[in-house]
Coordinates of N, CA and C in Angstrom, one line a residue:
X1 N 0.9 -1.2 0.0 CA 0.0 0.0 0.0 C 0.9 1.2 0.0
X2 N 0.9 2.0 -1.1 CA 1.8 3.1 -1.2 C 1.1 4.4 -1.7
X3 N 1.7 5.5 -1.6 CA 1.2 6.7 -2.1 C -0.1 7.1 -1.6
X4 N -1.0 7.4 -2.6 CA -2.4 7.9 -2.2 C -3.2 6.8 -1.5
X5 N -2.9 5.5 -1.8 CA -3.7 4.5 -1.1 C -3.4 4.5 0.4
X6 N -2.1 4.7 0.7 CA -1.7 4.8 2.1 C -2.3 6.0 2.8
X7 N -2.3 7.1 2.0 CA -2.9 8.4 2.6 C -4.4 8.2 2.8
X8 N -5.1 7.7 1.9 CA -6.6 7.5 2.0 C -6.9 6.6 3.1
X9 N -6.2 5.5 3.2 CA -6.5 4.4 4.2 C -6.2 4.9 5.6
X10 N -5.2 5.6 5.8 CA -4.8 5.9 7.2 C -4.9 7.4 7.5
X11 N -4.1 8.2 6.8 CA -4.0 9.7 7.2 C -5.3 10.4 7.0
X12 N -6.0 10.2 5.9 CA -7.2 10.9 5.6 C -8.3 10.5 6.6
X13 N -8.4 9.2 6.8 CA -9.4 8.7 7.8 C -9.2 9.2 9.2
X14 N -7.9 9.2 9.6 CA -7.5 9.8 10.9 C -7.9 11.2 11.0
X15 N -7.6 12.0 10.1 CA -7.8 13.5 10.1 C -9.3 13.7 10.1
X16 N -10.1 13.1 9.2 CA -11.5 13.3 9.1 C -12.3 12.9 10.4
X17 N -11.9 11.7 11.0 CA -12.5 11.3 12.2 C -12.2 12.2 13.4
X18 N -10.9 12.6 13.4 CA -10.5 13.5 14.5 C -11.2 14.8 14.4
X19 N -11.4 15.3 13.2 CA -12.1 16.6 13.0 C -13.5 16.5 13.5
X20 N -14.2 15.4 13.3 CA -15.5 15.2 13.8 C -15.5 15.3 15.4
X21 N -14.5 14.7 16.0 CA -14.4 14.7 17.4 C -14.3 16.2 17.9
X22 N -13.4 16.9 17.3 CA -13.1 18.3 17.7 C -14.3 19.2 17.6
X23 N -15.1 19.0 16.5 CA -16.3 19.8 16.3 C -17.3 19.7 17.4
X24 N -17.3 18.7 18.3 CA -18.2 18.6 19.4 C -17.9 19.6 20.5
X25 N -16.7 20.2 20.4 CA -16.3 21.2 21.4 C -16.0 20.7 22.8
X26 N -15.7 21.6 23.7 CA -15.4 21.3 25.0 C -14.2 20.3 25.2
X27 N -14.4 19.2 26.0 CA -13.4 18.2 26.2 C -13.0 17.5 24.9
X28 N -14.0 17.3 24.1 CA -13.8 16.6 22.8 C -12.8 17.4 21.9
X29 N -12.9 18.7 21.9 CA -12.0 19.5 21.2 C -10.6 19.4 21.7
X30 N -10.4 19.3 23.0 CA -9.1 19.1 23.6 C -8.5 17.7 23.3
X31 N -9.4 16.7 23.3 CA -8.9 15.4 23.0 C -8.5 15.3 21.5
X32 N -9.3 15.9 20.7 CA -8.9 15.9 19.2 C -7.6 16.6 19.0
X33 N -7.4 17.7 19.7 CA -6.1 18.5 19.5 C -5.0 17.6 20.0
X34 N -5.1 17.0 21.1 CA -4.0 16.1 21.7 C -3.7 15.0 20.7
X35 N -4.8 14.4 20.1 CA -4.6 13.3 19.1 C -3.7 13.8 18.0
X36 N -4.0 15.0 17.5 CA -3.2 15.5 16.4 C -1.8 15.7 16.8
X37 N -1.6 16.4 17.9 CA -0.2 16.7 18.4 C 0.6 15.5 18.7
X38 N -0.1 14.5 19.3 CA 0.7 13.3 19.6 C 1.1 12.5 18.4
X39 N 0.2 12.4 17.4 CA 0.5 11.7 16.2 C 1.6 12.4 15.4
X40 N 1.5 13.7 15.3 CA 2.6 14.4 14.6 C 3.9 14.4 15.4
X41 N 3.8 14.6 16.7 CA 5.0 14.7 17.6 C 5.8 13.4 17.6
X42 N 5.1 12.3 17.6 CA 5.8 11.0 17.6 C 6.6 10.8 16.3
X43 N 6.0 11.2 15.2 CA 6.7 11.1 13.9 C 7.9 12.0 13.9
X44 N 7.9 13.1 14.6 CA 9.0 14.1 14.5 C 10.0 13.9 15.6
X45 N 9.9 12.8 16.4 CA 10.9 12.6 17.5 C 12.3 12.2 16.9
X46 N 13.3 12.6 17.5 CA 14.7 12.2 17.1 C 14.8 10.7 17.0
X47 N 15.1 10.1 15.8 CA 15.2 8.7 15.8 C 16.4 8.2 16.5
X48 N 17.4 9.0 16.7 CA 18.6 8.6 17.4 C 18.6 8.9 18.9
X49 N 17.4 9.2 19.4 CA 17.2 9.5 20.8 C 17.5 8.2 21.6
X50 N 18.2 8.3 22.7 CA 18.6 7.2 23.5 C 17.5 6.8 24.6
X51 N 17.4 5.5 24.9 CA 16.6 5.1 26.0 C 17.3 5.2 27.3
X52 N 16.6 5.6 28.4 CA 17.3 5.7 29.7 C 16.8 4.6 30.6
X53 N 17.6 4.1 31.5 CA 17.3 3.2 32.5 C 18.0 3.6 33.8
X54 N 17.2 3.7 34.9 CA 17.8 4.0 36.2 C 17.7 2.8 37.1
X55 N 18.8 2.5 37.7 CA 18.9 1.3 38.6 C 20.0 1.4 39.6
X56 N 19.9 0.7 40.7 CA 21.0 0.7 41.7 C 21.7 -0.7 41.6
X57 N 21.3 -1.5 40.7 CA 21.9 -2.8 40.5 C 22.0 -3.1 39.0
X58 N 23.1 -2.5 38.4 CA 23.2 -2.5 36.9 C 24.4 -3.3 36.5
X59 N 24.3 -4.0 35.4 CA 25.4 -4.7 34.8 C 26.2 -3.8 34.0
X60 N 27.2 -3.2 34.6 CA 28.0 -2.2 33.9 C 28.8 -2.7 32.7
X61 N 28.9 -4.0 32.6 CA 29.6 -4.6 31.5 C 28.7 -4.9 30.3
X62 N 27.5 -4.6 30.3 CA 26.5 -4.8 29.2 C 27.0 -4.1 28.0
X63 N 27.3 -4.8 26.9 CA 27.9 -4.1 25.7 C 26.9 -3.2 25.0
X64 N 25.6 -3.3 25.3 CA 24.6 -2.5 24.6 C 24.6 -1.1 25.2
X65 N 25.2 -0.9 26.4 CA 25.1 0.4 27.0 C 26.1 1.4 26.3
X66 N 25.6 2.5 25.9 CA 26.5 3.5 25.3 C 27.1 4.4 26.3
X67 N 26.4 4.7 27.4 CA 26.9 5.5 28.4 C 26.3 5.2 29.8
X68 N 27.1 5.2 30.8 CA 26.6 4.9 32.2 C 27.1 6.0 33.1
X69 N 26.1 6.6 33.9 CA 26.4 7.6 34.8 C 26.1 7.1 36.2
X70 N 27.1 7.3 37.1 CA 26.9 6.8 38.5 C 26.8 8.1 39.4
X71 N 25.6 8.2 40.0 CA 25.3 9.3 40.9 C 24.9 8.7 42.3
X72 N 25.9 8.8 43.2 CA 25.7 8.3 44.5 C 25.2 6.8 44.6
X73 N 25.8 6.0 43.7 CA 25.4 4.6 43.7 C 24.2 4.3 42.9
X74 N 23.6 5.3 42.3 CA 22.4 5.1 41.4 C 22.9 5.2 40.0
X75 N 22.7 4.2 39.2 CA 23.2 4.2 37.8 C 22.2 4.6 36.8
X76 N 22.6 5.4 35.8 CA 21.7 5.8 34.7 C 22.4 5.3 33.4
X77 N 21.7 4.4 32.7 CA 22.3 3.8 31.5 C 21.6 4.4 30.3
X78 N 22.3 4.5 29.2 CA 21.8 5.0 27.9 C 22.0 3.9 26.8
X79 N 21.0 3.5 26.2 CA 21.1 2.6 25.1 C 20.3 3.1 23.9
X80 N 20.7 2.6 22.7 CA 19.9 2.9 21.5 C 18.6 2.1 21.4
X81 N 17.6 2.7 21.0 CA 16.3 2.0 20.8 C 16.4 1.0 19.7
X82 N 15.8 -0.1 19.9 CA 15.9 -1.2 18.8 C 15.0 -0.7 17.6
X83 N 13.8 -0.2 17.9 CA 12.9 0.2 16.8 C 12.5 1.7 17.1
X84 N 12.3 2.4 16.0 CA 11.8 3.8 16.1 C 10.7 4.0 15.2
X85 N 9.6 4.7 15.7 CA 8.4 5.0 14.9 C 8.6 6.4 14.3
X86 N 9.7 7.0 14.5 CA 9.9 8.3 13.9 C 10.0 8.3 12.4
X87 N 9.5 9.3 11.8 CA 9.6 9.5 10.3 C 9.7 11.0 10.1
X88 N 11.0 11.5 10.0 CA 11.2 12.9 9.9 C 10.7 13.4 8.6
X89 N 10.7 12.6 7.6 CA 10.2 13.1 6.2 C 8.7 13.4 6.3
X90 N 7.9 12.5 6.9 CA 6.5 12.7 7.0 C 6.2 13.9 7.9
X91 N 7.0 14.0 9.0 CA 6.8 15.1 10.0 C 7.1 16.4 9.3
X92 N 8.2 16.5 8.6 CA 8.5 17.8 7.9 C 7.5 18.1 6.9
X93 N 7.0 17.1 6.1 CA 6.0 17.4 5.1 C 4.7 17.9 5.7
X94 N 4.3 17.4 6.9 CA 3.1 17.9 7.6 C 3.2 19.4 7.9
X95 N 4.3 19.8 8.5 CA 4.5 21.2 8.9 C 4.6 22.1 7.7
X96 N 5.3 21.6 6.6 CA 5.4 22.4 5.4 C 4.0 22.6 4.7
X97 N 3.2 21.5 4.7 CA 1.8 21.7 4.1 C 1.0 22.6 5.0
X98 N 1.1 22.5 6.3 CA 0.4 23.4 7.2 C 0.7 24.9 6.9
X99 N 2.0 25.1 6.8 CA 2.5 26.5 6.5 C 1.9 27.0 5.2
X100 N 1.9 26.2 4.2 CA 1.4 26.6 2.9 C -0.1 27.0 3.0
X101 N -0.9 26.2 3.7 CA -2.3 26.5 3.9 C -2.5 27.8 4.7
X102 N -1.6 28.0 5.8 CA -1.7 29.1 6.6 C -1.4 30.4 5.8
X103 N -0.4 30.3 5.0 CA 0.0 31.5 4.1 C -1.1 31.8 3.1
X104 N -1.7 30.8 2.6 CA -2.8 31.0 1.7 C -4.0 31.7 2.4
X105 N -4.1 31.3 3.7 CA -5.1 32.0 4.5 C -4.8 33.5 4.7
X106 N -3.5 33.8 4.9 CA -3.1 35.2 5.0 C -3.5 36.0 3.8
X107 N -3.1 35.4 2.6 CA -3.4 36.1 1.4 C -4.9 36.3 1.2
X108 N -5.7 35.3 1.5 CA -7.2 35.4 1.4 C -7.8 36.5 2.3
X109 N -7.2 36.6 3.5 CA -7.7 37.6 4.4 C -7.4 39.0 3.8
X110 N -6.2 39.2 3.3 CA -5.8 40.5 2.7 C -6.6 40.8 1.5
X111 N -6.8 39.8 0.7 CA -7.6 40.0 -0.6 C -9.1 40.4 -0.3
X112 N -9.6 39.9 0.8 CA -11.0 40.2 1.2 C -11.1 41.4 2.1
X113 N -10.1 42.2 2.2 CA -10.1 43.5 2.9 C -9.9 43.4 4.4
X114 N -9.3 42.3 4.8 CA -9.0 42.1 6.2 C -7.6 42.5 6.6
X115 N -7.4 42.6 7.9 CA -6.1 43.0 8.4 C -5.6 41.9 9.4
X116 N -4.4 41.4 9.1 CA -3.8 40.3 10.0 C -3.4 40.8 11.3
X117 N -3.8 40.2 12.4 CA -3.4 40.6 13.7 C -2.5 39.6 14.4
X118 N -2.8 38.3 14.2 CA -2.1 37.2 14.9 C -2.4 35.9 14.3
X119 N -1.4 34.9 14.4 CA -1.7 33.6 13.9 C -1.0 32.6 14.8
X120 N -1.6 31.4 14.8 CA -1.0 30.2 15.4 C -0.8 29.2 14.3
X121 N -0.5 28.0 14.7 CA -0.2 26.9 13.7 C -1.5 26.6 12.9
X122 N -2.6 26.8 13.5 CA -3.9 26.4 12.8 C -5.0 27.4 12.9
X123 N -4.6 28.7 13.2 CA -5.6 29.7 13.3 C -5.1 31.1 12.9
X124 N -6.0 32.0 12.5 CA -5.7 33.3 12.2 C -6.6 34.3 12.9
X125 N -6.1 35.3 13.5 CA -7.0 36.3 14.1 C -6.8 37.6 13.2
X126 N -7.9 38.1 12.7 CA -7.9 39.2 11.8 C -9.0 40.2 12.1
X127 N -8.8 41.4 11.5 CA -9.8 42.5 11.7 C -10.5 42.8 10.4
X128 N -11.8 42.9 10.4 CA -12.6 43.3 9.3 C -13.5 44.4 9.7
X129 N -13.6 45.4 8.9 CA -14.5 46.5 9.1 C -15.9 46.4 8.5
X130 N -16.0 45.5 7.5 CA -17.2 45.3 6.8 C -17.9 44.0 7.2
X131 N -19.1 43.8 6.6 CA -19.8 42.6 6.8 C -19.0 41.3 6.4
X132 N -19.0 40.3 7.3 CA -18.2 39.2 7.1 C -19.0 37.9 6.7
X133 N -20.2 38.1 6.2 CA -21.0 36.9 5.9 C -20.4 36.0 4.9
X134 N -19.6 36.5 4.0 CA -19.1 35.6 2.9 C -17.7 35.0 3.3
X135 N -17.2 35.3 4.4 CA -15.8 34.9 4.7 C -15.6 33.4 4.7
X136 N -16.6 32.6 5.2 CA -16.5 31.2 5.2 C -16.0 30.6 3.9
X137 N -16.5 31.1 2.8 CA -16.1 30.6 1.5 C -14.9 31.2 1.0
X138 N -14.5 32.4 1.5 CA -13.4 33.1 0.9 C -12.0 32.8 1.5
X139 N -12.0 32.3 2.8 CA -10.7 32.2 3.4 C -10.2 30.7 3.3
X140 N -10.7 30.0 2.3 CA -10.2 28.6 2.1 C -10.7 27.6 3.0
X141 N -9.9 26.8 3.6 CA -10.3 25.7 4.4 C -10.4 26.0 5.9
X142 N -10.2 27.3 6.2 CA -10.4 27.8 7.6 C -11.9 28.1 7.8
X143 N -12.4 27.9 9.0 CA -13.8 28.3 9.2 C -13.9 29.5 10.1
X144 N -14.9 30.3 9.9 CA -15.1 31.6 10.5 C -15.7 31.4 11.9
X145 N -14.9 31.7 13.0 CA -15.3 31.4 14.3 C -16.1 32.5 15.0
X146 N -16.1 33.7 14.5 CA -16.8 34.8 15.1 C -18.0 35.3 14.4
X147 N -19.0 34.4 14.4 CA -20.3 34.7 13.7 C -21.3 35.4 14.6
X148 N -21.2 35.3 15.9 CA -22.1 35.9 16.9 C -21.4 37.1 17.6
X149 N -22.2 38.0 18.1 CA -21.7 39.2 18.8 C -20.8 38.8 20.0
X150 N -21.2 37.7 20.7 CA -20.4 37.3 21.9 C -19.1 36.6 21.6
X151 N -18.9 36.3 20.3 CA -17.6 35.7 19.9 C -16.7 36.7 19.1
X152 N -17.2 37.9 18.9 CA -16.4 38.9 18.2 C -15.4 39.6 19.2
X153 N -14.2 39.6 18.9 CA -13.2 40.3 19.7 C -13.3 41.8 19.7
X154 N -13.5 42.4 20.9 CA -13.7 43.8 21.0 C -12.4 44.5 21.1
X155 N -11.4 43.9 21.8 CA -10.1 44.5 22.0 C -9.1 43.4 22.2
X156 N -7.8 43.7 21.8 CA -6.8 42.6 21.9 C -5.4 43.2 22.1
X157 N -4.6 42.3 22.6 CA -3.2 42.7 22.8 C -2.4 41.4 22.5
X158 N -1.4 41.5 21.5 CA -0.6 40.4 21.2 C 0.9 40.7 21.5
X159 N 1.4 40.1 22.5 CA 2.8 40.4 22.9 C 3.8 39.6 22.1
X160 N 3.6 38.3 22.0 CA 4.5 37.4 21.3 C 3.8 36.1 21.0
X161 N 4.4 35.1 20.3 CA 3.7 33.9 20.1 C 3.3 33.2 21.4
X162 N 2.0 32.7 21.4 CA 1.4 32.0 22.6 C 1.2 33.0 23.8
X163 N 1.4 34.3 23.6 CA 1.2 35.2 24.7 C 0.3 36.4 24.2
X164 N -0.9 36.4 24.6 CA -1.9 37.4 24.2 C -3.1 37.5 25.1
X165 N -3.8 38.6 24.9 CA -5.1 38.8 25.7 C -6.2 39.3 24.7
X166 N -7.4 38.7 24.9 CA -8.5 39.0 24.1 C -9.7 39.4 24.9
X167 N -10.4 40.4 24.5 CA -11.6 40.9 25.2 C -12.8 40.8 24.4
X168 N -13.8 39.9 24.8 CA -15.0 39.8 24.1 C -16.1 40.6 24.8
X169 N -17.3 40.4 24.3 CA -18.5 41.2 24.9 C -18.7 40.8 26.4
X170 N -18.6 39.5 26.7 CA -18.9 39.1 28.0 C -17.8 38.2 28.7
X171 N -16.6 38.2 28.1 CA -15.6 37.4 28.7 C -14.2 37.9 28.3
X172 N -13.2 37.4 29.0 CA -11.8 37.8 28.6 C -11.0 36.5 28.5
X173 N -10.0 36.5 27.6 CA -9.1 35.3 27.5 C -7.7 35.9 27.5
X174 N -6.9 35.4 28.5 CA -5.5 35.8 28.6 C -4.6 34.5 28.6
X175 N -3.7 34.5 27.6 CA -2.9 33.3 27.5 C -1.4 33.7 27.6
X176 N -0.7 33.0 28.5 CA 0.8 33.2 28.6 C 1.4 31.8 28.6
X177 N 2.1 31.5 27.6 CA 2.7 30.2 27.4 C 3.5 29.7 28.7
X178 N 3.1 28.5 29.2 CA 3.8 28.0 30.3 C 3.2 28.3 31.6
X179 N 2.1 29.1 31.6 CA 1.5 29.5 32.9 C 0.0 29.2 32.8
X180 N -0.6 28.7 33.9 CA -2.0 28.5 34.0 C -2.8 29.4 34.9
X181 N -2.1 30.4 35.5 CA -2.7 31.4 36.3 C -2.3 32.7 35.8
X182 N -3.2 33.4 35.1 CA -2.9 34.6 34.3 C -3.6 35.8 34.9
X183 N -3.1 37.0 34.6 CA -3.7 38.3 35.1 C -5.0 38.6 34.3
X184 N -5.7 39.6 34.7 CA -6.9 40.0 34.0 C -6.4 40.7 32.7
X185 N -7.4 40.9 31.8 CA -7.1 41.6 30.5 C -6.5 43.0 30.8
X186 N -7.2 43.8 31.6 CA -6.7 45.1 31.8 C -5.3 45.2 32.4
X187 N -5.0 44.3 33.3 CA -3.7 44.3 33.9 C -2.6 43.9 32.8
X188 N -2.9 42.9 32.0 CA -2.1 42.5 30.9 C -1.8 43.6 30.0
X189 N -2.8 44.3 29.6 CA -2.7 45.4 28.6 C -1.9 46.5 29.2
X190 N -2.2 46.9 30.5 CA -1.4 48.0 31.1 C 0.1 47.6 31.3
X191 N 0.3 46.4 31.7 CA 1.7 46.0 31.9 C 2.5 46.0 30.5
X192 N 1.8 45.5 29.5 CA 2.4 45.4 28.2 C 2.8 46.8 27.6
X193 N 1.8 47.7 27.7 CA 2.1 49.0 27.1 C 3.0 49.9 27.9
X194 N 3.1 49.6 29.2 CA 4.1 50.3 30.1 C 5.4 49.6 30.2
X195 N 5.5 48.4 29.5 CA 6.7 47.6 29.4 C 7.2 47.2 30.8
X196 N 6.2 46.7 31.6 CA 6.4 46.3 33.0 C 6.3 44.8 33.0
X197 N 7.0 44.2 34.0 CA 7.0 42.7 34.2 C 5.6 42.2 34.7
X198 N 5.1 41.1 34.1 CA 3.9 40.5 34.5 C 4.3 39.3 35.4
X199 N 3.7 39.3 36.7 CA 4.0 38.3 37.6 C 2.8 37.3 37.7
X200 N 3.1 36.0 37.5 CA 2.0 35.0 37.6 C 2.5 33.9 38.5
X201 N 1.6 33.1 39.0 CA 1.9 32.0 39.9 C 1.2 30.8 39.3
X202 N 2.0 29.7 39.0 CA 1.5 28.5 38.5 C 0.7 27.7 39.6
X203 N -0.5 27.3 39.3 CA -1.2 26.5 40.3 C -0.8 25.0 40.2
X204 N -0.8 24.3 41.3 CA -0.4 22.9 41.3 C -1.5 22.1 40.6

């Protein structure tokens, strides 16, 4: 099974079924996202990555060990994995294809009178001053997420990748990569424009 047959049998089915899961929203959306990331991430892992074993009773003469570290009588051994499921070629092609689609989305936003504000690996945040009823068909394979007044962004601040603050009609979203306890929208915005340090505390 090669080429398009392999794609239709496995990749296409996986993506389509996973998209159905994500469209249910809530926890299903998170599960679907994790499925995608895990699938892609495993393919992109370093095939030369070593396996680690920690023991206080290690056969240091084992010829398969590449390296042994002794820390207070506790041995850490490193060996090559017998089999690897990594496929850097497929992994690289996935990210390349994703970038192409994202760049096409950029162009379509600009062509339809929009202004690019921020993007992630699978999403674009943009500004439109006119009616956006036709956007679903015009921005390619991306779907329009702000169809209702309560999902339209009223104000926003983008500091850097994975770090931003969004203000909607009835809610706020503040994301800072690596932290799960974030400040309010107004605090984030004030600190950002005044070039002040934002202090957060990670919850256990």
